[in-house]
C-alpha cells in the first residue's frame, strides 16, 4: 500500500481560557491552507486549577497534493515524542508539556511565556507554595531541541492585544515553519477582527523570538496585590513615624519598618503604627547587630509583627473589596471597554464565629454561647450570599462592615490577637539573650498564623503546639534547627500529621534525656473562633 513519504508538521498549543488559543490554532490552519496544504485542528479541554486549560492540536501536510495523490492521515491529538512545535501561554503549561512527554530533545521547538498564573494549590498552601519558575525554565531548556522563552504576557498587554497574537509572532520569528512573515501577517488580516492591535502584538512576539535573549521569569502576571492595598496616602503624621524610625532603629531594617507602619496605618490608623514601633523597642535594645546576619532578630520580628497586627478579619476583607483601585484592576483584567457595564459579584459566607469576632468582646462572647441568638444567626448564615459590590446596595452593605474599623480595638478578635502576639513577642525577648538563633526562629514561627476561619484555626493550633514545646526545647543545643523543622513540617501539611509525628519524636528524644516536650494535643478552647 502506498503512503505519503513526507511527514505532517505537528503543533501543540497549551493555553488557558481567554488567551485566544483557538484563534491561534485557526490562524495556523488558515496559514497552511492558504499555501495549498492540507491542515486540521482539534482541541481537548481540561482543567488547570486556575482557569479552563485547553490543548489545541494542529497538523498540516507541508506539500501541496497533486491530483490523484492519497489524502494524508492527520492525527487528532499530540503523541508523546512525536510533536514538532509546542506553544505555551504560561510557564506552568510548559512544565505540563514536558511532563506529558510531548517535548523531546530530538525534534521539539518549545516556545513559552515566562509569566505565571498560580494554581489554587499554590495559592492556598500554608507557606510559600509557589513552584520555582527557574526549575520550570531549566526543565523546558533541557527537554527541548530548541527553547524560546519571554514574557509574552507583558508584550501582549503593552500592545493592547491578547496572548495568541504574540505567540503567533514568536512562532514566525522562530522560523520553524515554511512561511514568510508576510504570510503570517496576511493570516491575521484575513481574520478581520482586531487586526491592528493583533499585528502590533505579532511584531512584538516576532522580535522577542528573534532576539533569543536569556529566559528570565516574567513578573507582569504575578499575583497583583492591587492598588487597593496602596490606597493610604502618607501624610504629616505618617512622616512623623518615619522620622521616628530613622532616629530609633538601624538603617538595615528601615525598609521593613517603613512598609510595616504604612501597612498598619492603612489597616487601622497612624496610632496603630506607633503601637507597632513601641512593641519593637525591647527587641531593638536586645539586638546589637553584631550577629550574622546583622540585625536578623529585629528584621524578622518587625516583619512578622506587622503581619500579625494586620490580621485578616471581616472588616479588612470588606474594606479591600470596595476600594476604587480594586474596581479599576478588575475592569483592566477583564478588558472592559469604557462604554461597557461591569458587574462584580462577591460570594460571601460569614459564619457565627466570624460575626462574633467583629463585635465588641462582651457581645461577641455572648453570641458564641449556646442559645437563641446563636441559633438565629447560624440559621441566617448557613448558606452563602452573593453581594454585587458594583451595585449601590451591595457596596453600602460592605461599606457598613468596613466602617466598623473604628470599633476594631474593642472587638473580640482583636483582643485575642493582641494577647497572642504579645505572648509571642515576650517569648522572643525572653529567649534572645541566651539563644539568639532560637529567638530568630521563634520570630519566624508567626508565618504559621494567617488568614481567618479554618485556615487561621489550623495555623494557630500548629503555632501553639510549637510554643508549648519551647520550654523543653530551648535547653537543647539544636533548638533553633528543631523549631525551623517544625515550622516547615506545619507549612508542608495542612492536616498537621507531619508536625504531630515530629513533636512525638521530640518527646521521645527529650524524655530519654530526662526532659519532656508537651503533647501536640492543643485544647480546642485555645483556638476557638
XYZ file of C-alpha atoms in Angstrom:
529
model
C 0.000 0.000 0.000
C 1.425 3.393 -0.976
C 1.826 6.175 1.542
C 2.984 9.770 1.608
C 6.742 9.913 2.340
C 6.501 13.435 3.783
C 5.634 13.606 7.449
C 2.992 16.123 8.611
C 4.128 19.009 10.796
C 2.604 18.792 14.272
C 1.951 21.759 16.588
C 0.536 21.612 20.108
C -0.848 24.764 21.745
C -1.352 24.746 25.518
C -3.418 27.756 26.559
C -5.822 28.860 29.242
C -9.257 30.375 28.860
C -9.418 33.869 27.418
C -5.950 33.747 25.844
C -7.080 33.060 22.293
C -5.683 29.565 21.894
C -8.454 28.667 19.468
C -7.802 31.778 17.402
C -4.096 30.918 17.276
C -4.883 27.411 16.038
C -7.245 28.833 13.387
C -4.572 31.256 12.179
C -2.094 28.401 11.728
C -4.647 26.314 9.819
C -5.538 29.286 7.603
C -1.840 29.934 7.027
C -1.294 26.354 5.872
C -4.433 26.076 3.771
C -3.754 29.376 2.022
C -0.422 27.888 0.935
C -2.259 24.902 -0.555
C -1.537 22.421 2.276
C -3.953 20.003 3.948
C -4.477 21.012 7.602
C -6.745 20.286 10.537
C -7.144 21.361 14.153
C -8.656 19.702 17.221
C -8.983 20.725 20.840
C -9.130 18.871 24.132
C -10.489 20.939 27.039
C -9.206 20.357 30.546
C -8.784 21.937 33.971
C -5.619 23.632 35.259
C -6.849 24.683 38.754
C -6.549 28.277 37.570
C -8.907 28.659 34.624
C -10.037 26.382 31.826
C -6.987 24.894 30.088
C -7.176 23.519 26.564
C -4.729 21.662 24.339
C -5.197 22.711 20.729
C -3.536 20.447 18.208
C -2.725 21.355 14.617
C -1.291 19.150 11.883
C -0.696 20.049 8.280
C 0.911 18.260 5.350
C 3.646 20.681 4.131
C 3.475 19.730 0.450
C 0.658 20.583 -1.978
C -1.083 17.404 -3.107
C -1.126 16.546 -6.804
C -4.263 15.231 -8.416
C -4.883 11.602 -7.563
C -2.473 11.527 -4.609
C -3.772 9.854 -1.471
C -5.017 12.119 1.284
C -2.555 12.420 4.197
C -3.583 10.930 7.509
C -3.549 13.604 10.197
C -3.669 12.826 13.912
C -6.311 14.184 16.274
C -4.163 14.646 19.384
C -0.488 15.099 20.265
C 1.500 11.922 20.878
C 4.454 11.833 23.257
C 7.720 12.031 21.338
C 6.031 12.993 18.061
C 5.429 16.769 18.223
C 7.451 19.318 16.269
C 6.384 22.582 17.922
C 4.835 23.308 21.316
C 3.411 26.765 22.109
C 2.587 27.531 25.759
C 0.784 30.614 27.004
C 2.120 30.280 30.563
C 5.179 28.760 32.207
C 3.359 26.045 34.153
C 1.752 24.880 30.896
C 5.266 24.436 29.503
C 6.053 22.299 32.536
C 2.959 20.218 31.879
C 4.017 19.728 28.271
C 7.425 18.482 29.397
C 5.797 16.219 31.970
C 3.499 14.704 29.341
C 6.487 13.875 27.152
C 5.326 15.888 24.139
C 8.542 17.953 24.304
C 11.575 15.962 23.174
C 15.210 16.969 22.606
C 15.476 15.359 19.169
C 12.732 17.347 17.425
C 10.626 19.773 19.512
C 10.840 23.549 19.453
C 9.286 24.849 22.690
C 8.035 28.446 22.835
C 6.600 29.626 26.137
C 5.715 32.750 28.025
C 7.652 33.041 31.281
C 4.870 34.667 33.293
C 2.949 32.687 35.907
C -0.724 32.277 36.761
C -0.656 30.496 40.101
C -2.787 27.407 40.681
C -5.164 27.050 43.605
C -2.802 24.635 45.347
C -0.033 27.236 45.122
C -2.293 29.990 46.438
C -3.806 28.022 49.316
C -0.587 26.467 50.628
C 0.097 27.233 54.285
C 3.545 28.535 53.337
C 5.070 29.669 50.078
C 3.575 27.024 47.792
C 4.758 28.566 44.524
C 6.558 26.306 42.097
C 10.027 27.631 41.375
C 9.935 29.253 37.924
C 13.653 28.629 37.469
C 13.072 24.890 37.756
C 10.371 25.058 35.087
C 12.666 27.001 32.786
C 15.505 24.549 33.334
C 13.167 21.638 32.604
C 11.999 23.209 29.358
C 15.522 24.090 28.299
C 16.710 20.539 28.957
C 13.767 18.789 27.330
C 13.508 20.733 24.054
C 15.661 20.738 20.939
C 15.204 24.493 20.830
C 13.841 26.594 23.666
C 12.451 30.132 23.274
C 11.045 31.909 26.329
C 9.998 35.506 27.017
C 7.366 37.363 28.967
C 4.803 37.277 26.163
C 2.024 38.351 28.558
C 3.747 41.694 29.127
C 4.206 42.136 25.381
C 0.502 41.440 24.773
C -0.529 43.928 27.448
C 1.703 46.663 26.048
C 0.321 46.038 22.563
C -3.270 46.123 23.803
C -3.903 42.670 22.388
C -4.041 39.050 23.567
C -1.515 36.288 24.052
C -2.405 34.454 20.841
C -1.130 37.249 18.582
C 2.201 37.451 20.436
C 2.687 33.667 20.281
C 1.850 33.729 16.564
C 4.574 36.348 16.099
C 7.024 34.285 18.147
C 6.220 31.257 16.010
C 7.033 33.305 12.899
C 10.190 34.701 14.473
C 11.422 31.209 15.369
C 11.468 30.410 11.626
C 10.473 26.781 12.121
C 7.626 26.811 9.569
C 7.928 27.139 5.768
C 6.159 30.524 5.624
C 7.328 34.130 5.392
C 6.497 36.845 7.886
C 4.179 38.410 5.311
C 2.225 35.149 5.082
C 1.730 35.104 8.857
C 0.536 38.710 8.882
C -1.819 38.011 5.968
C -3.490 35.269 8.046
C -4.225 37.817 10.777
C -5.618 40.259 8.244
C -7.880 37.612 6.759
C -9.319 37.021 10.241
C -10.716 40.540 10.115
C -11.083 41.042 13.897
C -8.786 43.271 15.962
C -6.315 43.352 13.101
C -4.347 46.456 14.108
C -3.586 45.511 17.754
C -3.014 41.895 16.708
C -0.385 42.940 14.162
C 1.290 45.136 16.773
C 1.406 42.212 19.215
C 2.585 39.912 16.419
C 5.525 42.237 15.737
C 6.476 42.250 19.417
C 6.445 38.457 19.556
C 8.414 38.188 16.321
C 11.169 40.445 17.672
C 11.261 38.661 21.049
C 11.722 35.262 19.412
C 14.368 36.598 17.052
C 16.322 38.216 19.854
C 16.673 34.821 21.592
C 17.583 36.570 24.854
C 18.097 34.552 28.036
C 14.831 33.463 29.560
C 14.007 35.274 32.764
C 10.791 34.577 34.697
C 8.309 37.323 33.967
C 6.674 39.471 36.567
C 3.792 41.000 34.661
C 1.321 38.309 35.602
C 2.464 37.643 39.115
C -0.404 37.908 41.611
C -1.222 41.572 41.790
C -1.653 42.875 45.297
C -3.732 45.548 43.650
C -3.961 49.285 44.060
C -6.459 48.646 46.835
C -3.513 47.778 49.102
C -1.824 51.102 48.317
C -4.728 53.450 48.902
C -3.291 55.016 52.060
C -1.535 58.256 51.194
C 1.280 59.268 53.569
C 0.558 62.460 55.464
C 2.419 64.512 58.058
C 1.501 62.077 60.829
C 2.997 59.151 58.933
C 6.065 61.247 58.180
C 6.476 61.610 61.948
C 6.529 57.821 62.300
C 9.119 57.509 59.561
C 11.265 60.111 61.280
C 10.992 58.074 64.485
C 12.183 55.005 62.583
C 15.289 56.848 61.434
C 16.034 58.112 64.925
C 15.460 54.846 66.818
C 16.274 51.939 64.522
C 19.294 50.925 62.389
C 19.238 51.676 58.667
C 19.385 47.963 57.772
C 15.784 47.459 58.911
C 14.313 50.735 57.664
C 12.684 49.177 54.561
C 10.778 46.642 56.669
C 9.736 49.228 59.246
C 8.596 51.744 56.626
C 6.471 49.052 54.990
C 5.173 47.984 58.396
C 3.957 51.400 59.549
C 2.354 52.105 56.168
C 0.554 48.783 56.259
C -0.710 49.297 59.805
C -1.759 52.899 59.233
C -3.727 51.711 56.218
C -5.115 48.787 58.205
C -6.197 50.776 61.266
C -4.756 54.258 61.854
C -1.485 56.115 62.427
C -1.629 55.475 66.171
C -1.565 51.757 65.407
C 1.771 52.316 63.688
C 3.042 53.948 66.884
C 1.973 50.879 68.866
C 3.923 48.736 66.420
C 7.136 50.716 66.908
C 6.639 50.750 70.695
C 6.426 46.958 70.703
C 9.711 46.661 68.781
C 11.772 48.826 71.153
C 12.667 45.922 73.515
C 13.855 43.872 70.539
C 15.953 46.807 69.317
C 17.584 47.034 72.734
C 18.476 43.327 72.644
C 19.742 43.157 69.063
C 23.090 44.908 68.708
C 23.624 43.953 65.071
C 26.788 42.053 65.957
C 25.426 38.656 64.925
C 25.414 37.186 61.426
C 23.305 38.041 59.572
C 23.240 41.501 61.118
C 20.001 42.620 62.762
C 18.305 39.333 61.836
C 16.236 39.241 65.028
C 14.957 42.801 64.681
C 14.297 42.386 60.974
C 12.330 39.145 61.315
C 10.404 40.311 64.367
C 9.458 43.592 62.677
C 8.339 41.804 59.529
C 6.174 39.242 61.282
C 4.780 41.582 63.911
C 3.433 43.865 61.178
C 1.742 40.871 59.565
C 0.255 39.677 62.841
C -1.051 43.110 63.832
C -2.772 43.393 60.432
C -4.588 40.059 60.749
C -7.334 39.307 58.239
C -10.848 39.905 59.581
C -14.245 40.667 58.078
C -13.594 44.405 58.351
C -10.381 44.115 56.337
C -11.971 41.899 53.691
C -14.900 44.289 53.237
C -12.566 47.290 53.090
C -10.406 45.781 50.327
C -13.387 44.695 48.226
C -14.870 48.191 47.928
C -11.719 50.199 47.209
C -11.688 52.104 43.935
C -8.353 50.577 42.965
C -9.902 47.116 43.016
C -12.734 48.089 40.672
C -10.175 49.603 38.277
C -7.988 46.496 38.459
C -10.892 44.129 37.768
C -12.007 46.266 34.819
C -8.468 46.137 33.452
C -8.198 42.377 33.920
C -11.440 41.641 32.052
C -10.589 44.313 29.442
C -13.887 46.144 29.924
C -14.428 48.956 27.441
C -15.317 52.442 28.785
C -18.875 52.101 27.447
C -19.427 48.637 28.951
C -21.163 47.884 32.246
C -19.136 45.797 34.689
C -20.820 43.844 37.473
C -18.754 42.321 40.294
C -20.398 39.608 42.383
C -18.811 38.585 45.679
C -19.641 35.217 47.239
C -19.611 35.670 51.000
C -20.235 33.036 53.648
C -19.791 34.628 57.095
C -20.180 32.240 59.998
C -21.325 32.955 63.511
C -17.772 32.904 64.889
C -16.581 35.465 62.330
C -19.546 37.704 63.146
C -18.841 37.371 66.865
C -15.183 38.208 66.281
C -16.191 41.506 64.671
C -18.433 42.582 67.556
C -17.283 44.148 70.846
C -15.698 41.493 73.042
C -18.558 41.199 75.531
C -21.253 40.904 72.870
C -19.100 38.516 70.829
C -18.630 36.149 73.775
C -22.385 36.271 74.469
C -23.173 35.433 70.841
C -20.789 32.469 70.886
C -22.630 30.863 73.809
C -25.317 28.250 73.013
C -28.687 29.944 72.935
C -31.403 31.519 70.851
C -29.231 34.347 69.484
C -26.590 31.960 68.197
C -29.173 29.630 66.630
C -30.821 32.551 64.813
C -27.506 33.801 63.432
C -26.481 30.279 62.375
C -29.796 29.812 60.567
C -29.381 33.137 58.764
C -25.790 32.421 57.745
C -25.974 28.711 56.939
C -25.969 29.482 53.224
C -23.593 31.807 51.449
C -24.737 35.064 49.934
C -23.850 36.814 46.690
C -23.283 40.542 47.098
C -22.926 42.673 43.985
C -20.412 45.291 45.039
C -20.823 47.156 41.758
C -24.394 47.996 42.816
C -25.260 50.704 45.345
C -26.952 48.261 47.697
C -24.105 45.752 47.681
C -21.480 48.477 48.015
C -23.244 50.009 51.019
C -23.511 46.611 52.712
C -19.752 46.105 52.613
C -19.144 49.773 53.364
C -21.076 49.337 56.615
C -18.866 46.392 57.584
C -15.681 48.236 56.607
C -16.793 51.208 58.719
C -16.509 49.037 61.814
C -12.765 49.641 61.696
C -13.246 52.335 64.338
C -14.590 49.615 66.672
C -11.871 47.074 65.895
C -9.834 47.703 69.055
C -12.867 46.669 71.138
C -13.627 43.588 69.025
C -13.347 40.037 70.346
C -10.906 39.019 67.605
C -8.647 41.989 68.294
C -8.436 41.197 72.000
C -7.480 37.614 71.229
C -4.906 38.507 68.576
C -3.337 41.163 70.818
C -2.893 38.672 73.632
C -1.414 36.097 71.242
C 1.194 38.342 69.592
C 2.183 39.918 72.887
C 2.882 36.457 74.345
C 4.867 35.543 71.198
C 6.895 38.755 71.381
C 7.592 38.242 75.082
C 8.858 34.769 74.239
C 11.229 36.191 71.622
C 12.573 38.794 74.049
C 12.991 36.207 76.801
C 14.901 33.730 74.629
C 17.162 36.171 72.740
C 19.817 36.827 75.446
C 20.542 33.108 75.868
C 19.982 31.804 72.313
C 19.891 34.400 69.532
C 19.380 31.850 66.726
C 16.433 30.264 68.525
C 14.835 33.667 69.087
C 15.061 34.339 65.346
C 13.326 31.036 64.571
C 10.608 31.755 67.153
C 10.049 35.118 65.473
C 9.648 33.332 62.134
C 7.039 30.982 63.627
C 4.478 33.756 63.134
C 4.221 32.747 59.475
C 2.052 29.851 60.636
C -0.648 32.303 61.760
C -2.545 33.668 58.777
C -5.944 34.093 57.196
C -9.221 33.621 59.014
C -11.732 30.867 59.679
C -10.438 27.313 59.393
C -7.111 28.444 57.898
C -6.387 30.635 60.899
C -7.501 27.961 63.368
C -5.163 25.356 61.823
C -2.237 27.743 61.779
C -2.836 28.863 65.345
C -3.099 25.272 66.517
C 0.286 24.432 64.976
C 1.847 27.612 66.326
C 0.659 26.917 69.871
C 1.880 23.320 69.665
C 5.400 24.534 68.899
C 5.222 27.210 71.595
C 4.166 24.587 74.149
C 7.274 22.576 73.300
C 9.526 25.602 73.719
C 10.286 25.369 77.475
C 11.934 21.981 76.964
C 13.429 22.624 73.525
C 15.173 25.871 74.411
C 17.596 23.993 76.605
C 18.811 21.709 73.816
C 21.814 22.525 71.635
C 19.916 22.172 68.342
C 16.769 24.040 69.428
C 16.831 26.548 66.546
C 17.122 23.796 63.954
C 14.268 21.848 65.552
C 11.938 24.855 65.582
C 12.770 25.522 61.937
C 11.975 21.889 61.085
C 8.699 22.116 62.990
C 7.590 25.194 61.037
C 8.477 23.542 57.750
C 6.514 20.424 58.751
C 3.469 22.521 59.660
C 3.615 24.503 56.414
C 4.011 21.449 54.211
C 0.999 19.559 55.597
C -2.275 21.298 56.445
C -3.560 18.173 58.205
C -0.967 18.599 60.958
C 0.169 14.977 60.810
C 3.794 15.759 59.982
C 4.039 18.186 62.881
C 2.367 15.714 65.242
C 4.828 12.990 64.269
C 7.795 15.337 64.615
C 6.744 16.542 68.054
C 6.151 12.949 69.091
C 9.689 12.084 68.103
C 10.969 15.069 70.071
C 9.057 13.942 73.147
C 10.671 10.544 72.886
C 14.128 12.071 72.479
C 13.810 14.539 75.341
C 12.177 12.041 77.691
C 15.183 9.825 77.134
C 17.310 12.791 78.185
C 15.085 13.383 81.204
C 13.109 16.325 79.861
C 9.587 16.126 78.432
C 8.130 18.020 75.485
C 4.417 18.863 75.892
C 1.925 16.997 73.759
C 0.637 18.365 70.474
C -2.942 17.958 71.717
C -3.845 21.630 71.971
C -7.162 22.244 73.754
C -9.818 23.362 71.284
C -10.692 26.277 73.535
C -7.299 27.733 72.731
C -8.204 28.155 69.077
C -11.972 28.600 69.311
C -13.231 31.177 66.899
